[in-house]
Every structure is written in structure tokens, then in C-alpha cells.
């Protein structure tokens, strides 16, 4: 399978715990994006990497959120001190030079209890 | 008010019908327009993208963009039960982030 993969697919955690998600983009895609989607809404942009450089962050990305792409391949998204409002689907997408042609992974569904 | 508005539906049609899905937007800087299909509990799947105004056809799907009215449409011909999903419009303006509508849920009845 050469698509975008995400791990884990589901995560249940207690409020206050830290969680980390991983995204593996389509190989040779140099651009990687994180989005968050809540029920009944479209994906909302969180952050964007070109190679290993984080070039853009949304105001949605509070201080508790951090993302990395250390070698320009896979990326991780960490949420510290989770809150119930963090419960959502976290989606990763990747693209080549055409930013409007983004391909999404299956998402990680986070439930904070 | 959201930058991109999309009727949530659900839109229910019989198999074989022509489906029309629409989005309106307020940001005149948007130049790229995309349609994604999302099945329940799956990631969005890119269907089509268009640049600026005009039409684009791909099999049973036709995308239309009218920038003067800030209105985009997706038409699905000969709809099938397998087309039942949520359809998301998305737009971009040269920034890297896409702005999505909230999605329209489509149900095609066999």
C-alpha cells in the first residue's frame, strides 16, 4: 500500500495524559499536513511541513500541541495534558509541489475520557 | 460566518439520479477548488480539483466553478448506492492550508 498511513487508528486516553500520533506520508511527497475533524464538520488545518521545516501553524494549535518531522519523512503530533475538547479525528495528508492535491490518511480517532 | 458554506443534508436520491452538490464561499482570494469524498470513519478521498472558473469533467463527475458568484458545484451522473458518502468541498488560495466546508451527506437509495 503506497498511501498515507497513520498510527494508531484509535486512541482512548484519560484527561491530562499525553498522546502521540504518527503519520507516514506517500513516499517522495515532500509536503505533509495535519488536520483535525470533529463530528459533522470538515477538516480544520493545524500545521504544515515542507520537508523537515514546519512552515505554517494554525491558531488552533495551542501550546499543548507540538508536531515534528525530523528527517522529512514521517511526522508525529503530540498533545500534552489532553482535554475532553481534544476528542476528534486527527488527519494527516501529503502532497508533492501542488498543495491543492492533498492525499489523506485514514485518520487517528482520539477519545479523551 | 464561515468562509465556506455547505448544506449538511442529508440529500437522499434514487439510484440513477443526477446529484448536485454545492458550496458558497466568501474569500475572493480562493483560486483552487477541490471536492473530496469521505466514507464513514475514513479519511477524505480526493475526487477532483479545478483552478479558477470553469468546468471539469471526470467520468460521472463534473465540477463547476463560478468565481463571480463565489459558488462551486459537483454533479454526479447516474448515481450509485456506492456514492453514498459525505462530500466535502475544499478551497485554497496559494497558502498551503485548505479550507473545507462542513460536508454534505449523500444517500443514494437502491
PDB file of C-alpha atoms in Angstrom:
ATOM      1  CA  UNK A   1       0.000   0.000   0.000  1.00  0.00           C
ATOM      2  CA  UNK A   2       1.549   3.289  -1.074  1.00  0.00           C
ATOM      3  CA  UNK A   3      -0.993   5.622   0.511  1.00  0.00           C
ATOM      4  CA  UNK A   4      -0.711   7.764   3.630  1.00  0.00           C
ATOM      5  CA  UNK A   5      -0.710   5.678   6.795  1.00  0.00           C
ATOM      6  CA  UNK A   6      -1.469   6.738  10.357  1.00  0.00           C
ATOM      7  CA  UNK A   7      -0.923   5.013  13.661  1.00  0.00           C
ATOM      8  CA  UNK A   8      -2.742   4.305  15.876  1.00  0.00           C
ATOM      9  CA  UNK A   9      -6.162   4.264  14.247  1.00  0.00           C
ATOM     10  CA  UNK A  10      -7.903   4.703  17.575  1.00  0.00           C
ATOM     11  CA  UNK A  11      -6.715   6.071  20.894  1.00  0.00           C
ATOM     12  CA  UNK A  12      -8.639   6.336  24.146  1.00  0.00           C
ATOM     13  CA  UNK A  13      -6.939   8.298  26.882  1.00  0.00           C
ATOM     14  CA  UNK A  14      -7.799   9.912  30.162  1.00  0.00           C
ATOM     15  CA  UNK A  15      -7.872  13.659  30.569  1.00  0.00           C
ATOM     16  CA  UNK A  16      -4.466  15.011  31.457  1.00  0.00           C
ATOM     17  CA  UNK A  17      -2.482  12.278  29.710  1.00  0.00           C
ATOM     18  CA  UNK A  18      -0.118  12.887  26.794  1.00  0.00           C
ATOM     19  CA  UNK A  19      -0.676  11.199  23.441  1.00  0.00           C
ATOM     20  CA  UNK A  20       1.418  10.924  20.286  1.00  0.00           C
ATOM     21  CA  UNK A  21       0.274  10.092  16.780  1.00  0.00           C
ATOM     22  CA  UNK A  22       2.378   9.089  13.815  1.00  0.00           C
ATOM     23  CA  UNK A  23       1.896   9.779  10.108  1.00  0.00           C
ATOM     24  CA  UNK A  24       3.799   8.189   7.226  1.00  0.00           C
ATOM     25  CA  UNK A  25       3.198  10.145   4.004  1.00  0.00           C
ATOM     26  CA  UNK A  26       3.278   8.839   0.471  1.00  0.00           C
ATOM     27  CA  UNK A  27       6.923   8.258  -0.320  1.00  0.00           C
ATOM     28  CA  UNK A  28       8.565  11.150  -2.210  1.00  0.00           C
ATOM     29  CA  UNK A  29       5.847  13.572  -1.044  1.00  0.00           C
ATOM     30  CA  UNK A  30       7.753  16.445   0.496  1.00  0.00           C
ATOM     31  CA  UNK A  31       4.740  18.254   1.975  1.00  0.00           C
ATOM     32  CA  UNK A  32       2.857  16.984   4.994  1.00  0.00           C
ATOM     33  CA  UNK A  33      -0.228  18.451   6.690  1.00  0.00           C
ATOM     34  CA  UNK A  34      -2.131  17.799   9.901  1.00  0.00           C
ATOM     35  CA  UNK A  35      -5.847  18.497  10.206  1.00  0.00           C
ATOM     36  CA  UNK A  36      -8.427  17.935  12.914  1.00  0.00           C
ATOM     37  CA  UNK A  37     -12.003  16.923  12.191  1.00  0.00           C
ATOM     38  CA  UNK A  38     -14.885  16.867  14.649  1.00  0.00           C
ATOM     39  CA  UNK A  39     -18.260  15.249  14.087  1.00  0.00           C
ATOM     40  CA  UNK A  40     -20.303  16.958  11.408  1.00  0.00           C
ATOM     41  CA  UNK A  41     -17.509  19.328  10.433  1.00  0.00           C
ATOM     42  CA  UNK A  42     -14.912  19.437   7.704  1.00  0.00           C
ATOM     43  CA  UNK A  43     -11.209  19.058   8.457  1.00  0.00           C
ATOM     44  CA  UNK A  44      -9.547  22.091  10.049  1.00  0.00           C
ATOM     45  CA  UNK A  45      -5.938  22.846   9.294  1.00  0.00           C
ATOM     46  CA  UNK A  46      -3.439  22.500  12.154  1.00  0.00           C
ATOM     47  CA  UNK A  47       0.069  22.625  10.699  1.00  0.00           C
ATOM     48  CA  UNK A  48       2.144  22.079   7.558  1.00  0.00           C
ATOM     49  CA  UNK A  49       5.676  20.826   6.830  1.00  0.00           C
ATOM     50  CA  UNK A  50       7.778  21.135   3.740  1.00  0.00           C
ATOM     51  CA  UNK A  51      10.473  18.508   4.142  1.00  0.00           C
ATOM     52  CA  UNK A  52      11.532  18.843   7.807  1.00  0.00           C
ATOM     53  CA  UNK A  53      10.621  22.534   8.154  1.00  0.00           C
ATOM     54  CA  UNK A  54       7.368  23.451   9.870  1.00  0.00           C
ATOM     55  CA  UNK A  55       6.229  26.379   7.737  1.00  0.00           C
ATOM     56  CA  UNK A  56       2.746  27.147   8.999  1.00  0.00           C
ATOM     57  CA  UNK A  57       0.747  26.661  12.179  1.00  0.00           C
ATOM     58  CA  UNK A  58      -2.907  27.400  12.783  1.00  0.00           C
ATOM     59  CA  UNK A  59      -4.160  29.370  15.744  1.00  0.00           C
ATOM     60  CA  UNK A  60      -5.940  26.118  16.626  1.00  0.00           C
ATOM     61  CA  UNK A  61      -2.560  24.646  17.525  1.00  0.00           C
ATOM     62  CA  UNK A  62      -2.311  25.602  21.179  1.00  0.00           C
ATOM     63  CA  UNK A  63       0.846  25.327  23.278  1.00  0.00           C
ATOM     64  CA  UNK A  64      -0.196  21.807  24.254  1.00  0.00           C
ATOM     65  CA  UNK A  65       0.217  20.638  20.661  1.00  0.00           C
ATOM     66  CA  UNK A  66       3.549  20.002  19.003  1.00  0.00           C
ATOM     67  CA  UNK A  67       4.429  18.440  15.681  1.00  0.00           C
ATOM     68  CA  UNK A  68       7.700  17.262  14.235  1.00  0.00           C
ATOM     69  CA  UNK A  69       9.038  15.836  11.020  1.00  0.00           C
ATOM     70  CA  UNK A  70      12.656  15.202  11.946  1.00  0.00           C
ATOM     71  CA  UNK A  71      14.001  13.685   8.745  1.00  0.00           C
ATOM     72  CA  UNK A  72      11.471  14.965   6.284  1.00  0.00           C
ATOM     73  CA  UNK A  73       9.702  11.623   6.114  1.00  0.00           C
ATOM     74  CA  UNK A  74       7.266  10.558   8.861  1.00  0.00           C
ATOM     75  CA  UNK A  75       5.730  13.063  11.253  1.00  0.00           C
ATOM     76  CA  UNK A  76       4.473  12.944  14.833  1.00  0.00           C
ATOM     77  CA  UNK A  77       1.777  15.023  16.503  1.00  0.00           C
ATOM     78  CA  UNK A  78       1.864  15.173  20.295  1.00  0.00           C
ATOM     79  CA  UNK A  79      -0.867  16.504  22.536  1.00  0.00           C
ATOM     80  CA  UNK A  80       0.108  17.175  26.118  1.00  0.00           C
ATOM     81  CA  UNK A  81      -2.316  17.302  29.048  1.00  0.00           C
ATOM     82  CA  UNK A  82      -5.244  16.209  26.909  1.00  0.00           C
ATOM     83  CA  UNK A  83      -8.656  17.787  27.430  1.00  0.00           C
ATOM     84  CA  UNK A  84     -12.084  16.467  26.510  1.00  0.00           C
ATOM     85  CA  UNK A  85     -12.279  19.088  23.790  1.00  0.00           C
ATOM     86  CA  UNK A  86      -9.341  17.405  22.062  1.00  0.00           C
ATOM     87  CA  UNK A  87     -11.557  14.440  21.168  1.00  0.00           C
ATOM     88  CA  UNK A  88     -11.605  14.394  17.366  1.00  0.00           C
ATOM     89  CA  UNK A  89     -10.285  12.662  14.287  1.00  0.00           C
ATOM     90  CA  UNK A  90      -6.707  13.725  13.544  1.00  0.00           C
ATOM     91  CA  UNK A  91      -5.961  13.521   9.850  1.00  0.00           C
ATOM     92  CA  UNK A  92      -2.658  13.608   8.052  1.00  0.00           C
ATOM     93  CA  UNK A  93      -2.270  14.456   4.370  1.00  0.00           C
ATOM     94  CA  UNK A  94       0.662  14.700   1.994  1.00  0.00           C
ATOM     95  CA  UNK A  95       1.366  16.249  -1.390  1.00  0.00           C
ATOM     96  CA  UNK A  96       4.071  16.994  -3.881  1.00  0.00           C
ATOM     97  CA  UNK A  97       4.504  20.527  -5.212  1.00  0.00           C
ATOM     98  CA  UNK A  98       0.796  21.048  -5.913  1.00  0.00           C
ATOM     99  CA  UNK A  99      -0.519  21.907  -2.470  1.00  0.00           C
ATOM    100  CA  UNK A 100      -4.110  21.615  -3.660  1.00  0.00           C
ATOM    101  CA  UNK A 101      -3.635  17.927  -4.468  1.00  0.00           C
ATOM    102  CA  UNK A 102      -3.509  16.574  -0.942  1.00  0.00           C
ATOM    103  CA  UNK A 103      -3.983  12.897  -0.166  1.00  0.00           C
ATOM    104  CA  UNK A 104      -5.308  11.956   3.230  1.00  0.00           C
ATOM    105  CA  UNK A 105      -4.630   9.053   5.520  1.00  0.00           C
ATOM    106  CA  UNK A 106      -7.343   7.120   7.378  1.00  0.00           C
ATOM    107  CA  UNK A 107      -7.004   9.281  10.488  1.00  0.00           C
ATOM    108  CA  UNK A 108      -6.485   8.666  14.193  1.00  0.00           C
ATOM    109  CA  UNK A 109      -9.642   8.866  16.251  1.00  0.00           C
ATOM    110  CA  UNK A 110      -8.901  10.271  19.712  1.00  0.00           C
ATOM    111  CA  UNK A 111     -11.318   9.937  22.602  1.00  0.00           C
ATOM    112  CA  UNK A 112     -10.489  11.746  25.830  1.00  0.00           C
ATOM    113  CA  UNK A 113     -12.471  10.495  28.830  1.00  0.00           C
TER     114      UNK A 113
ATOM    115  CA  UNK B   1     -19.785  33.430   9.359  1.00  0.00           C
ATOM    116  CA  UNK B   2     -17.711  30.606   7.915  1.00  0.00           C
ATOM    117  CA  UNK B   3     -15.514  31.206   4.879  1.00  0.00           C
ATOM    118  CA  UNK B   4     -17.044  28.169   3.156  1.00  0.00           C
ATOM    119  CA  UNK B   5     -20.705  27.211   3.494  1.00  0.00           C
ATOM    120  CA  UNK B   6     -22.100  23.820   2.582  1.00  0.00           C
ATOM    121  CA  UNK B   7     -25.557  22.378   3.207  1.00  0.00           C
ATOM    122  CA  UNK B   8     -25.140  19.399   5.574  1.00  0.00           C
ATOM    123  CA  UNK B   9     -28.040  17.417   4.090  1.00  0.00           C
ATOM    124  CA  UNK B  10     -28.751  14.572   4.172  1.00  0.00           C
ATOM    125  CA  UNK B  11     -29.566  14.547   0.487  1.00  0.00           C
ATOM    126  CA  UNK B  12     -31.459  11.409  -0.491  1.00  0.00           C
ATOM    127  CA  UNK B  13     -31.849  10.432  -4.159  1.00  0.00           C
ATOM    128  CA  UNK B  14     -32.868   7.291  -6.047  1.00  0.00           C
ATOM    129  CA  UNK B  15     -30.252   5.253  -7.864  1.00  0.00           C
ATOM    130  CA  UNK B  16     -29.544   6.656 -11.326  1.00  0.00           C
ATOM    131  CA  UNK B  17     -30.424  10.250 -10.426  1.00  0.00           C
ATOM    132  CA  UNK B  18     -28.239  13.252 -11.160  1.00  0.00           C
ATOM    133  CA  UNK B  19     -26.897  14.697  -7.931  1.00  0.00           C
ATOM    134  CA  UNK B  20     -25.980  18.350  -7.464  1.00  0.00           C
ATOM    135  CA  UNK B  21     -23.790  19.359  -4.529  1.00  0.00           C
ATOM    136  CA  UNK B  22     -22.870  22.963  -3.869  1.00  0.00           C
ATOM    137  CA  UNK B  23     -20.701  25.277  -1.826  1.00  0.00           C
ATOM    138  CA  UNK B  24     -20.562  29.026  -1.456  1.00  0.00           C
ATOM    139  CA  UNK B  25     -17.594  30.961  -0.179  1.00  0.00           C
ATOM    140  CA  UNK B  26     -16.725  34.476   0.888  1.00  0.00           C
ATOM    141  CA  UNK B  27     -12.949  34.726   0.355  1.00  0.00           C
ATOM    142  CA  UNK B  28     -12.329  36.055  -3.150  1.00  0.00           C
ATOM    143  CA  UNK B  29      -8.662  35.012  -2.899  1.00  0.00           C
ATOM    144  CA  UNK B  30      -9.569  31.332  -3.325  1.00  0.00           C
ATOM    145  CA  UNK B  31      -8.280  30.075  -6.680  1.00  0.00           C
ATOM    146  CA  UNK B  32      -8.163  26.310  -6.256  1.00  0.00           C
ATOM    147  CA  UNK B  33     -11.300  24.294  -5.670  1.00  0.00           C
ATOM    148  CA  UNK B  34     -11.440  20.650  -4.660  1.00  0.00           C
ATOM    149  CA  UNK B  35     -14.033  18.009  -3.949  1.00  0.00           C
ATOM    150  CA  UNK B  36     -13.395  15.178  -1.532  1.00  0.00           C
ATOM    151  CA  UNK B  37     -15.495  12.124  -0.743  1.00  0.00           C
ATOM    152  CA  UNK B  38     -15.459  10.736   2.779  1.00  0.00           C
ATOM    153  CA  UNK B  39     -16.962   7.438   3.831  1.00  0.00           C
ATOM    154  CA  UNK B  40     -17.918   6.964   7.452  1.00  0.00           C
ATOM    155  CA  UNK B  41     -14.882   6.759   9.764  1.00  0.00           C
ATOM    156  CA  UNK B  42     -12.442   7.036   6.830  1.00  0.00           C
ATOM    157  CA  UNK B  43     -10.128   9.782   5.617  1.00  0.00           C
ATOM    158  CA  UNK B  44     -11.247  12.109   2.801  1.00  0.00           C
ATOM    159  CA  UNK B  45     -10.535  10.921  -0.743  1.00  0.00           C
ATOM    160  CA  UNK B  46      -9.668  13.497  -3.399  1.00  0.00           C
ATOM    161  CA  UNK B  47     -12.159  13.357  -6.286  1.00  0.00           C
ATOM    162  CA  UNK B  48     -11.372  16.405  -8.397  1.00  0.00           C
ATOM    163  CA  UNK B  49      -9.640  19.755  -8.370  1.00  0.00           C
ATOM    164  CA  UNK B  50     -10.116  22.789 -10.567  1.00  0.00           C
ATOM    165  CA  UNK B  51      -8.327  26.076 -10.939  1.00  0.00           C
ATOM    166  CA  UNK B  52     -10.241  29.344 -11.269  1.00  0.00           C
ATOM    167  CA  UNK B  53     -13.597  29.407 -13.067  1.00  0.00           C
ATOM    168  CA  UNK B  54     -14.899  26.820 -15.496  1.00  0.00           C
ATOM    169  CA  UNK B  55     -15.919  23.203 -15.763  1.00  0.00           C
ATOM    170  CA  UNK B  56     -14.021  19.964 -15.393  1.00  0.00           C
ATOM    171  CA  UNK B  57     -15.322  16.500 -16.131  1.00  0.00           C
ATOM    172  CA  UNK B  58     -14.030  13.139 -14.923  1.00  0.00           C
ATOM    173  CA  UNK B  59     -16.180  10.131 -15.686  1.00  0.00           C
ATOM    174  CA  UNK B  60     -19.529  10.551 -13.923  1.00  0.00           C
ATOM    175  CA  UNK B  61     -18.324  13.635 -12.044  1.00  0.00           C
ATOM    176  CA  UNK B  62     -18.411  17.253 -13.233  1.00  0.00           C
ATOM    177  CA  UNK B  63     -17.081  20.161 -11.206  1.00  0.00           C
ATOM    178  CA  UNK B  64     -18.137  23.735 -11.917  1.00  0.00           C
ATOM    179  CA  UNK B  65     -16.692  26.932 -10.514  1.00  0.00           C
ATOM    180  CA  UNK B  66     -18.294  30.367 -10.811  1.00  0.00           C
ATOM    181  CA  UNK B  67     -15.934  32.810  -9.167  1.00  0.00           C
ATOM    182  CA  UNK B  68     -18.149  35.807  -9.942  1.00  0.00           C
ATOM    183  CA  UNK B  69     -20.862  34.284  -7.760  1.00  0.00           C
ATOM    184  CA  UNK B  70     -18.434  32.577  -5.344  1.00  0.00           C
ATOM    185  CA  UNK B  71     -20.264  29.326  -5.989  1.00  0.00           C
ATOM    186  CA  UNK B  72     -18.983  25.859  -6.834  1.00  0.00           C
ATOM    187  CA  UNK B  73     -20.827  22.685  -7.728  1.00  0.00           C
ATOM    188  CA  UNK B  74     -20.221  18.976  -8.126  1.00  0.00           C
ATOM    189  CA  UNK B  75     -22.558  16.962 -10.327  1.00  0.00           C
ATOM    190  CA  UNK B  76     -22.727  13.180 -10.155  1.00  0.00           C
ATOM    191  CA  UNK B  77     -24.436  11.452 -13.074  1.00  0.00           C
ATOM    192  CA  UNK B  78     -26.032   8.008 -12.862  1.00  0.00           C
ATOM    193  CA  UNK B  79     -25.616   7.950  -9.089  1.00  0.00           C
ATOM    194  CA  UNK B  80     -24.959   4.576  -7.451  1.00  0.00           C
ATOM    195  CA  UNK B  81     -25.521   3.330  -3.884  1.00  0.00           C
ATOM    196  CA  UNK B  82     -21.708   3.197  -3.579  1.00  0.00           C
ATOM    197  CA  UNK B  83     -21.709   7.001  -3.993  1.00  0.00           C
ATOM    198  CA  UNK B  84     -23.389   7.292  -0.588  1.00  0.00           C
ATOM    199  CA  UNK B  85     -20.893   9.260   1.482  1.00  0.00           C
ATOM    200  CA  UNK B  86     -20.165  12.750   2.749  1.00  0.00           C
ATOM    201  CA  UNK B  87     -18.900  15.152   0.086  1.00  0.00           C
ATOM    202  CA  UNK B  88     -16.573  17.916   1.206  1.00  0.00           C
ATOM    203  CA  UNK B  89     -15.643  20.948  -0.825  1.00  0.00           C
ATOM    204  CA  UNK B  90     -12.239  22.494  -0.137  1.00  0.00           C
ATOM    205  CA  UNK B  91     -10.548  25.671  -1.312  1.00  0.00           C
ATOM    206  CA  UNK B  92      -7.066  27.096  -1.416  1.00  0.00           C
ATOM    207  CA  UNK B  93      -5.519  30.474  -2.102  1.00  0.00           C
ATOM    208  CA  UNK B  94      -1.825  29.884  -2.589  1.00  0.00           C
ATOM    209  CA  UNK B  95      -1.322  29.283   1.098  1.00  0.00           C
ATOM    210  CA  UNK B  96      -0.643  25.712   1.987  1.00  0.00           C
ATOM    211  CA  UNK B  97      -3.733  25.185   4.099  1.00  0.00           C
ATOM    212  CA  UNK B  98      -7.031  24.124   2.587  1.00  0.00           C
ATOM    213  CA  UNK B  99     -10.310  25.480   3.909  1.00  0.00           C
ATOM    214  CA  UNK B 100     -13.056  22.875   3.963  1.00  0.00           C
ATOM    215  CA  UNK B 101     -16.815  23.062   4.002  1.00  0.00           C
ATOM    216  CA  UNK B 102     -18.639  21.054   6.643  1.00  0.00           C
ATOM    217  CA  UNK B 103     -19.726  18.409   4.128  1.00  0.00           C
ATOM    218  CA  UNK B 104     -22.994  17.235   2.582  1.00  0.00           C
ATOM    219  CA  UNK B 105     -24.166  13.733   3.393  1.00  0.00           C
ATOM    220  CA  UNK B 106     -25.492  11.954   0.307  1.00  0.00           C
ATOM    221  CA  UNK B 107     -27.655   8.837   0.378  1.00  0.00           C
ATOM    222  CA  UNK B 108     -28.362   7.025  -2.886  1.00  0.00           C
ATOM    223  CA  UNK B 109     -31.294   4.661  -2.469  1.00  0.00           C
ATOM    224  CA  UNK B 110     -31.195   1.403  -4.497  1.00  0.00           C
TER     225      UNK B 110
END
